[in-house]
PDB file of C-alpha atoms in Angstrom:
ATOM      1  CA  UNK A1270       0.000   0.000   0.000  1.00  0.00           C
ATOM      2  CA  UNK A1271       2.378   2.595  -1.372  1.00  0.00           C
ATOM      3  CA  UNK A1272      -0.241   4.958  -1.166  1.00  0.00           C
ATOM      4  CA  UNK A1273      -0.218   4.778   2.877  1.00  0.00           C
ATOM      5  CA  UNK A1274       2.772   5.395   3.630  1.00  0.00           C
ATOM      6  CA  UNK A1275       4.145   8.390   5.332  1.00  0.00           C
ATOM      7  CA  UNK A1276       6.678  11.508   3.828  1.00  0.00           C
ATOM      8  CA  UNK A1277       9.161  10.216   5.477  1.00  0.00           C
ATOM      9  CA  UNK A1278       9.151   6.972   4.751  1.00  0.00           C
ATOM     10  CA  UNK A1279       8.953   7.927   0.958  1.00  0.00           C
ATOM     11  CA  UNK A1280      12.243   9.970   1.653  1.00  0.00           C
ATOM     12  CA  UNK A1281      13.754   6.930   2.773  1.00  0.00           C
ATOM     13  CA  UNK A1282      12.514   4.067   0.121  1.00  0.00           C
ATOM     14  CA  UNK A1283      13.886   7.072  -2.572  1.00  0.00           C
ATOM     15  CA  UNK A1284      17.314   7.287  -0.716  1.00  0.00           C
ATOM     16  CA  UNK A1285      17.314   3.885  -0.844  1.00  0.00           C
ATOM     17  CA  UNK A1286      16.221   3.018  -4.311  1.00  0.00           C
ATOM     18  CA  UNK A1287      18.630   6.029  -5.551  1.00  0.00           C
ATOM     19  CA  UNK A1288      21.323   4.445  -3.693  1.00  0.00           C
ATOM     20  CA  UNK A1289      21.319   0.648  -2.709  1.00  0.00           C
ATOM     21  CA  UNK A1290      22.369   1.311   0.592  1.00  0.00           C
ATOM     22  CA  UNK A1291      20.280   0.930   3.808  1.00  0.00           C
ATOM     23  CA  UNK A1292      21.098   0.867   7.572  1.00  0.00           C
ATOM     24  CA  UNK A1293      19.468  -1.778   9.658  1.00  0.00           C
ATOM     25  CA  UNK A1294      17.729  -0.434  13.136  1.00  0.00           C
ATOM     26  CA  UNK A1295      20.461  -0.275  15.373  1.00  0.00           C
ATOM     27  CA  UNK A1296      23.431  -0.619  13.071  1.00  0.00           C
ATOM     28  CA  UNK A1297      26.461   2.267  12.864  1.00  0.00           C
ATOM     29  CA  UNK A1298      26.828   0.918   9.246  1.00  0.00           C
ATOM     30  CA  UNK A1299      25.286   0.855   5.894  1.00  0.00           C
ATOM     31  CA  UNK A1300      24.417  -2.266   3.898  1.00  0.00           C
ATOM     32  CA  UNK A1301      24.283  -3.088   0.235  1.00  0.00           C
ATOM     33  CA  UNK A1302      21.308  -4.867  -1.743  1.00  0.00           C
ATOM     34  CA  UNK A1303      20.213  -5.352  -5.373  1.00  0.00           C
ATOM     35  CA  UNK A1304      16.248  -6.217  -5.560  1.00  0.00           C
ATOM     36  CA  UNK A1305      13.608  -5.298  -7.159  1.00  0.00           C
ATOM     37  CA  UNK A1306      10.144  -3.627  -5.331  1.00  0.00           C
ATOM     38  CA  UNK A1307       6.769  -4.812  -6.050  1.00  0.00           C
ATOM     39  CA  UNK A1308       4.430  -1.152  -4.987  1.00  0.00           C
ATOM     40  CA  UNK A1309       0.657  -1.662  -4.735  1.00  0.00           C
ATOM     41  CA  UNK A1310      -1.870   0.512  -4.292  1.00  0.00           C
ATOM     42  CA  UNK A1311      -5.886   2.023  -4.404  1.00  0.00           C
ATOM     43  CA  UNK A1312      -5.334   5.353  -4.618  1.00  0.00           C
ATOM     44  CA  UNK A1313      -4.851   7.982  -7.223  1.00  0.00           C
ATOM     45  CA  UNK A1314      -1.021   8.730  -7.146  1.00  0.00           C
ATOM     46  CA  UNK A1315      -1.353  11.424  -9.839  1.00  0.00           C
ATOM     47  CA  UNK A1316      -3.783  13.260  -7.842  1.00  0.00           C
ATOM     48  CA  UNK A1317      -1.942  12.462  -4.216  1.00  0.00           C
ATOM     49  CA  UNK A1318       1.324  14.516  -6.347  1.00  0.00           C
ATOM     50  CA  UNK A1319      -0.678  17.420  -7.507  1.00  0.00           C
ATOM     51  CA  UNK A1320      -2.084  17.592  -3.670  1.00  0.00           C
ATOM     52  CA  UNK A1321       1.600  17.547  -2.092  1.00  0.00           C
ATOM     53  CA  UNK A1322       0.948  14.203  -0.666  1.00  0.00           C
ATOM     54  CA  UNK A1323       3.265  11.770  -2.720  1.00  0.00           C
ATOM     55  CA  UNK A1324       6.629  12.522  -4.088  1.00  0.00           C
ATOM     56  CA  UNK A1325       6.857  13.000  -7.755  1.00  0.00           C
ATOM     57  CA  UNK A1326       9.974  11.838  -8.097  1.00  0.00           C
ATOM     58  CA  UNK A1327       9.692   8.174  -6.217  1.00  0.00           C
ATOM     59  CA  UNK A1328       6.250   7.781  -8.165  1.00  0.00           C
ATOM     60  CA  UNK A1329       8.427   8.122 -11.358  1.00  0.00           C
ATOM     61  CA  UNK A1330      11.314   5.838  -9.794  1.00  0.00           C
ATOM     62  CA  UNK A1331       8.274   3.182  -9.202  1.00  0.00           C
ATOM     63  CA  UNK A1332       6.400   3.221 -12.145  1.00  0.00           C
ATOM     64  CA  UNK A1333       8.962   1.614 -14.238  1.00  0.00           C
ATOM     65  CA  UNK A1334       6.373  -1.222 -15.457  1.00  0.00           C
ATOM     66  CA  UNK A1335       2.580  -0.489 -14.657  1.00  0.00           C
ATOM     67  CA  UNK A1336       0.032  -3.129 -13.978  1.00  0.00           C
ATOM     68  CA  UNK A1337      -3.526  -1.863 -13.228  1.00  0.00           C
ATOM     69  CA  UNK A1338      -6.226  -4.684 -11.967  1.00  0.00           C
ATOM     70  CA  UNK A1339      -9.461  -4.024 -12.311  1.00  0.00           C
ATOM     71  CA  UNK A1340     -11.863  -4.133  -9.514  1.00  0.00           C
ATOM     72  CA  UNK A1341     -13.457  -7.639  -8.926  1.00  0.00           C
ATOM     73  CA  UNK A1342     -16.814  -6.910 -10.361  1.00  0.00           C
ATOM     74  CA  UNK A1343     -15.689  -5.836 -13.401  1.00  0.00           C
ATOM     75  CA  UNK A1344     -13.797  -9.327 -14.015  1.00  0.00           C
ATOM     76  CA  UNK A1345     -16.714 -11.613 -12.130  1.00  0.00           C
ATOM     77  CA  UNK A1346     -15.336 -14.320 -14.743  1.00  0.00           C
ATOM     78  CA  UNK A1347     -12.324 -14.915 -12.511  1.00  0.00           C
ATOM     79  CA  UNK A1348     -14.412 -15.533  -9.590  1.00  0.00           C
ATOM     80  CA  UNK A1349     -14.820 -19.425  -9.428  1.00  0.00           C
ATOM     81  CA  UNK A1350     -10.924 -19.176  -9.678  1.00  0.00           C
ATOM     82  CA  UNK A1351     -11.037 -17.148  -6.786  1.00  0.00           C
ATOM     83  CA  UNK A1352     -13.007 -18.600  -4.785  1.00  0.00           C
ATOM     84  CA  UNK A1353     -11.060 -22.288  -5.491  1.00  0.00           C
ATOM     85  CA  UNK A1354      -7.914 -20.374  -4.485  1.00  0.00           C
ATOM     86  CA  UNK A1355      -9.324 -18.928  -1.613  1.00  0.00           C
ATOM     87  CA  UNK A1356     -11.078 -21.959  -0.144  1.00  0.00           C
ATOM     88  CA  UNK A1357      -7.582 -24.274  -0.477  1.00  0.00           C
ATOM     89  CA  UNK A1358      -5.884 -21.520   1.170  1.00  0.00           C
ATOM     90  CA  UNK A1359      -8.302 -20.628   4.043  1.00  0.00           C
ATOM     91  CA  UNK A1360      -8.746 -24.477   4.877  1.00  0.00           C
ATOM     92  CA  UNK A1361      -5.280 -24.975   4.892  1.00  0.00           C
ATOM     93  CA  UNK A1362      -4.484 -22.100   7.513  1.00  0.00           C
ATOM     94  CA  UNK A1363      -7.415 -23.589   9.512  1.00  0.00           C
ATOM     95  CA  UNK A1364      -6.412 -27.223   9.146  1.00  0.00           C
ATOM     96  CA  UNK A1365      -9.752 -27.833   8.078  1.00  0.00           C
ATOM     97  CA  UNK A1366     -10.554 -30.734   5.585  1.00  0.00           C
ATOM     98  CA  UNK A1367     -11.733 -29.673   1.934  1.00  0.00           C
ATOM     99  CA  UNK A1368     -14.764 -27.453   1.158  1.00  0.00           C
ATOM    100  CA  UNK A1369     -17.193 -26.461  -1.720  1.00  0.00           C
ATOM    101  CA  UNK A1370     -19.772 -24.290  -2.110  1.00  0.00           C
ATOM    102  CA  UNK A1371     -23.434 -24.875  -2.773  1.00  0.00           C
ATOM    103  CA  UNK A1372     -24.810 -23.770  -6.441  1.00  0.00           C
ATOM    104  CA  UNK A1373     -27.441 -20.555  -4.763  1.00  0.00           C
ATOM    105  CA  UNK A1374     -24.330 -19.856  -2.254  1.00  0.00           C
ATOM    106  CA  UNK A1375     -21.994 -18.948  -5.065  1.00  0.00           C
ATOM    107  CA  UNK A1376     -24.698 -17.673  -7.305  1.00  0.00           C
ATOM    108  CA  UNK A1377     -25.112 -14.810  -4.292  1.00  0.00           C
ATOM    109  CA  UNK A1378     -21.248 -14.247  -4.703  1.00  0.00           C
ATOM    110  CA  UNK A1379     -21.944 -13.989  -8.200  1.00  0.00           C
ATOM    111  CA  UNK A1380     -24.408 -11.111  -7.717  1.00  0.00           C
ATOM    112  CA  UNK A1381     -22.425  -9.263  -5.186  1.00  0.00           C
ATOM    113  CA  UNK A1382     -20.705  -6.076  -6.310  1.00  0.00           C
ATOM    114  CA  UNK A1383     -17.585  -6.376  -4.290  1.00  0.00           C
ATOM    115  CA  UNK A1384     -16.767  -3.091  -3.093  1.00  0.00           C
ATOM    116  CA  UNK A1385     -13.792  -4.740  -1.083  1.00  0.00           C
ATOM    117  CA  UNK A1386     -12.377  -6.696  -3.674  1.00  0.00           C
ATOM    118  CA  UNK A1387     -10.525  -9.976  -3.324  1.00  0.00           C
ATOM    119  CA  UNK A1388      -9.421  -9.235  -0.178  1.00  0.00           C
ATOM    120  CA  UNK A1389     -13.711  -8.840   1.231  1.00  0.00           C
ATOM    121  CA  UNK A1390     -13.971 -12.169  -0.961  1.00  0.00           C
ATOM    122  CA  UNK A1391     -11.555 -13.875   1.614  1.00  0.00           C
ATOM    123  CA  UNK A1392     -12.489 -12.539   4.660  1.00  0.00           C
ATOM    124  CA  UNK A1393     -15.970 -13.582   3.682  1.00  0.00           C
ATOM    125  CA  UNK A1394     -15.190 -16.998   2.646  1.00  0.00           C
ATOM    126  CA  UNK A1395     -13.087 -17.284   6.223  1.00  0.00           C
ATOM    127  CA  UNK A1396     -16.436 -16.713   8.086  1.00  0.00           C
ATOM    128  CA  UNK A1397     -18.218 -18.746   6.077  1.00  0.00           C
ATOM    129  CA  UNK A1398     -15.926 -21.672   6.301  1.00  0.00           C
ATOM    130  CA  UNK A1399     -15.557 -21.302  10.092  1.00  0.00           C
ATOM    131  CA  UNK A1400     -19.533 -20.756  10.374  1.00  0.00           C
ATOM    132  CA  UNK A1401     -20.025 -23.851   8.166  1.00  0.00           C
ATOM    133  CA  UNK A1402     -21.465 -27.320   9.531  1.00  0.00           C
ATOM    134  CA  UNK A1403     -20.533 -29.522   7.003  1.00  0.00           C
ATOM    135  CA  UNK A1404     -17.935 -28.922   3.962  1.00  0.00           C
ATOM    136  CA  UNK A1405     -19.737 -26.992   2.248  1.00  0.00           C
ATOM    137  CA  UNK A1406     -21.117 -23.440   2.287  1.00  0.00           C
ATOM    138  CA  UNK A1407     -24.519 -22.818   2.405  1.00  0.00           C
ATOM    139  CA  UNK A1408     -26.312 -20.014   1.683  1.00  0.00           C
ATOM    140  CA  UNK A1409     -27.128 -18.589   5.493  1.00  0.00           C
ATOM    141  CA  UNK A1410     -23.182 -19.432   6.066  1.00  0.00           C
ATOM    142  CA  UNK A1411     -22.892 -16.243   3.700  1.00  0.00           C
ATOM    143  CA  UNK A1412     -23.838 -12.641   5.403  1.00  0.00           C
ATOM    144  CA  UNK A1413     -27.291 -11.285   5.028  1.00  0.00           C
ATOM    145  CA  UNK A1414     -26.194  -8.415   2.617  1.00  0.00           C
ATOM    146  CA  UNK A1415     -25.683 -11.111  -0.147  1.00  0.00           C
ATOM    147  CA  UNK A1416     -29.281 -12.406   0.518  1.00  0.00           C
ATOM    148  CA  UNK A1417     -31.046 -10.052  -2.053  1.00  0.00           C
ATOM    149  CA  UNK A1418     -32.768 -10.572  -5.446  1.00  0.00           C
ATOM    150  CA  UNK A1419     -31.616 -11.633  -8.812  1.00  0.00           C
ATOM    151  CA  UNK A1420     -33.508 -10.952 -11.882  1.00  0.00           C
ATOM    152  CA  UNK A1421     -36.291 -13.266 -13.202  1.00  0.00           C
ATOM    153  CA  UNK A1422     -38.658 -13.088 -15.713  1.00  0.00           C
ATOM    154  CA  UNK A1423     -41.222 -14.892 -12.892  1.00  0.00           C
ATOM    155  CA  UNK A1424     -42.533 -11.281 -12.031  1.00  0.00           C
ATOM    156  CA  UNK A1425     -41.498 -12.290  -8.359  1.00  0.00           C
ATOM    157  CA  UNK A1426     -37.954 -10.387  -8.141  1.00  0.00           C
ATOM    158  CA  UNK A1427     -36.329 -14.120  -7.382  1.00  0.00           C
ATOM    159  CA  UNK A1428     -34.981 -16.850  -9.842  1.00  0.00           C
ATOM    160  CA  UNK A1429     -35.979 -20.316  -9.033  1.00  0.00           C
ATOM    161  CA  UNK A1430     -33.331 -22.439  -6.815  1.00  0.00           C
ATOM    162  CA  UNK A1431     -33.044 -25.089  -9.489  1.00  0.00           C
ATOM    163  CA  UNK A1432     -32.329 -22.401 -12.623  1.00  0.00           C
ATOM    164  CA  UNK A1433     -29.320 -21.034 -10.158  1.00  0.00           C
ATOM    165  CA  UNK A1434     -28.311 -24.363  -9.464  1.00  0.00           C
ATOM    166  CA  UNK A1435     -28.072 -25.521 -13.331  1.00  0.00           C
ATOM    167  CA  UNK A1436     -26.450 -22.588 -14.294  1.00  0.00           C
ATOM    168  CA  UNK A1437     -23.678 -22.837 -12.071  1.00  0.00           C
ATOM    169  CA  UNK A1438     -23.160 -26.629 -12.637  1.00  0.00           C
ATOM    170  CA  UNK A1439     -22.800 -25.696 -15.840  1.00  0.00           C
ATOM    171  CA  UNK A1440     -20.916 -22.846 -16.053  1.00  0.00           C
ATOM    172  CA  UNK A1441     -18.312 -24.784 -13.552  1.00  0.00           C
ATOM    173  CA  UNK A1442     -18.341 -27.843 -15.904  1.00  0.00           C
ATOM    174  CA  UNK A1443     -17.655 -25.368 -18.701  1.00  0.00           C
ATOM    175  CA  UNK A1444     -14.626 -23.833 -17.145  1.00  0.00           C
ATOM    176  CA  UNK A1445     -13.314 -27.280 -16.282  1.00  0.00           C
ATOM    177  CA  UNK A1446     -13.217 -28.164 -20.109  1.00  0.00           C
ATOM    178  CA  UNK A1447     -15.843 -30.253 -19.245  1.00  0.00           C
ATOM    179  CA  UNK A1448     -14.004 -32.715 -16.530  1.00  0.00           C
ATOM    180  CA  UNK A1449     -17.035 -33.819 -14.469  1.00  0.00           C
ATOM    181  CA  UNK A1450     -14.514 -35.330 -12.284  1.00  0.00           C
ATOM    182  CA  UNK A1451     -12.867 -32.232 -11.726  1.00  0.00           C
ATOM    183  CA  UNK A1452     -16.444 -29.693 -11.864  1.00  0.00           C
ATOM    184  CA  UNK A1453     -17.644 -32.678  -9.291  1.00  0.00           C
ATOM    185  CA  UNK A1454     -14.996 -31.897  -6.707  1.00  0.00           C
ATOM    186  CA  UNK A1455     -15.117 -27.886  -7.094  1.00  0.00           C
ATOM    187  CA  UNK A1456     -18.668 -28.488  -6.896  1.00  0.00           C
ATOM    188  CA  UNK A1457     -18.467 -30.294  -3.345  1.00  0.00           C
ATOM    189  CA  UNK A1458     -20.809 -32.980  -4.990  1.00  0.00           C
ATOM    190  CA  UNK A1459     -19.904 -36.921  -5.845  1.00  0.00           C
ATOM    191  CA  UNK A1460     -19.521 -37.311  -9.026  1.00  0.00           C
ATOM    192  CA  UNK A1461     -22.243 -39.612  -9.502  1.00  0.00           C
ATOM    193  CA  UNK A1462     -24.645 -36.899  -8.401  1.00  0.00           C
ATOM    194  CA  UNK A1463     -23.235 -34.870 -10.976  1.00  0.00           C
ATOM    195  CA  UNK A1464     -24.038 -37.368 -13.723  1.00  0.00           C
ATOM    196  CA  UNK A1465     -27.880 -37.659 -12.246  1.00  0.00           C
ATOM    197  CA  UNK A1466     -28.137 -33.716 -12.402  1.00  0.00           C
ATOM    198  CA  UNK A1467     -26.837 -33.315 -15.863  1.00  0.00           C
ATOM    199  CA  UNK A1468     -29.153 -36.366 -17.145  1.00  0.00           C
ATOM    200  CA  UNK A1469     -32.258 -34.338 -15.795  1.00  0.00           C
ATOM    201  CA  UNK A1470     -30.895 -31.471 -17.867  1.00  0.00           C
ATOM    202  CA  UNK A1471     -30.434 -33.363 -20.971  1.00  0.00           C
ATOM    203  CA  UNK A1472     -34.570 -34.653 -20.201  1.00  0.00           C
ATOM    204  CA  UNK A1473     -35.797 -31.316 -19.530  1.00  0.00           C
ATOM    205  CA  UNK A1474     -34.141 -29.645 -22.851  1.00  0.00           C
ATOM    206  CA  UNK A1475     -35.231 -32.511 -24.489  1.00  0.00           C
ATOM    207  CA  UNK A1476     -38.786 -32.286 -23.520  1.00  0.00           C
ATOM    208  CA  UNK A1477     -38.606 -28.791 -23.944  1.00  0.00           C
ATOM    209  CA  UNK A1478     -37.762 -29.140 -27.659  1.00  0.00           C
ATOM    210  CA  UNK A1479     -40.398 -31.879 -28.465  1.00  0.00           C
ATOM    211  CA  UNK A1480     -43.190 -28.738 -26.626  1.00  0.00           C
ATOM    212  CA  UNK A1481     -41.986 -26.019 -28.962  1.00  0.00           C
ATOM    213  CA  UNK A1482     -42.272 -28.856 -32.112  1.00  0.00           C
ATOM    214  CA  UNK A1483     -45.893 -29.756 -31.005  1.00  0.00           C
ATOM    215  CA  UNK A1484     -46.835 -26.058 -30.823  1.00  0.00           C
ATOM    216  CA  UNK A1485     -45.183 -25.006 -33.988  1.00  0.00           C
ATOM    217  CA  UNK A1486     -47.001 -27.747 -35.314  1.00  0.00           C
ATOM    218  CA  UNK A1487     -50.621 -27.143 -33.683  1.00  0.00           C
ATOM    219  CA  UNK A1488     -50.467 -23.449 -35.165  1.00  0.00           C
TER     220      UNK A1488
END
């Protein structure tokens, strides 16, 4: 968080960078060291320089190569990634066994806007895996301010359970290049349940086509 840091400190990490040298805490003498500094940050350095609150001159010694992210709900596509990352890591640092996520769970992470980026996405994932009772997270495991409406052409403001849950089986299969071995596991389900579900896809589609034919043929 280059952005946070003081004047001083930014009169130091230029001295440094100009230099190489640095003097540990405590130490009478100077040390040596070639590296290279990775600088993050959410603020507007332009705009902290023209307001005398970042030097222009270590913003220009930083910026050498310029990578700017884009804020998590502009790149939603990159959130079953995410939240795969997130859940390996979070388990891990809880020695907790393996979790997924249930299809309406994730579909309310879909719909969130994510004001606090990746970072809100693992804090939130933390509670939910330490609220959890089984290994995976439920819906109610998630905080109430995901619990709002999605569009639907119902009229009622909500889209059925079962249209959530098919679209994120399938989207998930999708992004495994269609490994149901591998969507099976993300999806916290066995794999055999995974085969039932898409069967009863395949059957509704199906039946859906034949309806269409019958009225296209009535009229």
């Amino acid at each position: 968080e280059i952005g946070d840091v003081s004047a001083e400190f930014q009169s130091k990490l230029l001295r440094f960078l100009e230099s190489g040298e640095f003097r540990p805490v405590g130490s009478t003498y100077c040390r040596r060291s070639d590296l290279r500094i990775i600088a993050a940050t959410n603020r507007n350095l332009k705009k902290m320089i023209a307001e005398g609150k970042f030097r222009e001159d270590l913003y220009y010694r930083l910026n050498v190569f310029h990578i700017e992210l884009q804020p998590l709900r502009d790149r939603i596509e990159d959130l079953p990634v995410l939240v795969d990352y997130s859940l390996k890591k979070i388990t891990h640092n809880l020695n907790r066994s393996s979790f997924g996520i249930h299809p309406e769970a994730f579909e309310l992470l879909r719909q969130y806007d994510w004001p606090g980026n990746v970072r809100e996405l693992e804090n939130m994932l933390e509670r939910a895996v330490i609220l959890a009772s089984n290994r995976q997270i439920m819906p109610d495991d998630l905080p109430i301010d995901l619990h709002r409406k999605t569009p639907d052409s119902g009229g009622n403001g909500y889209q059925a359970l079962a249209d959530l849950e098919r679209e994120h089986i399938l989207r998930v299969l999708e992004e495994n290049g269609g490994n149901k071995t591998r969507a099976a596991r993300y999806l916290g389900i066995a794999k055999k349940t995974l085969y039932s579900k898409l069967h009863q896809y395949e059957r509704k589609i199906n039946s859906d086509l034949n309806n269409t034919k019958k009225t296209f043929e009535s009229s």
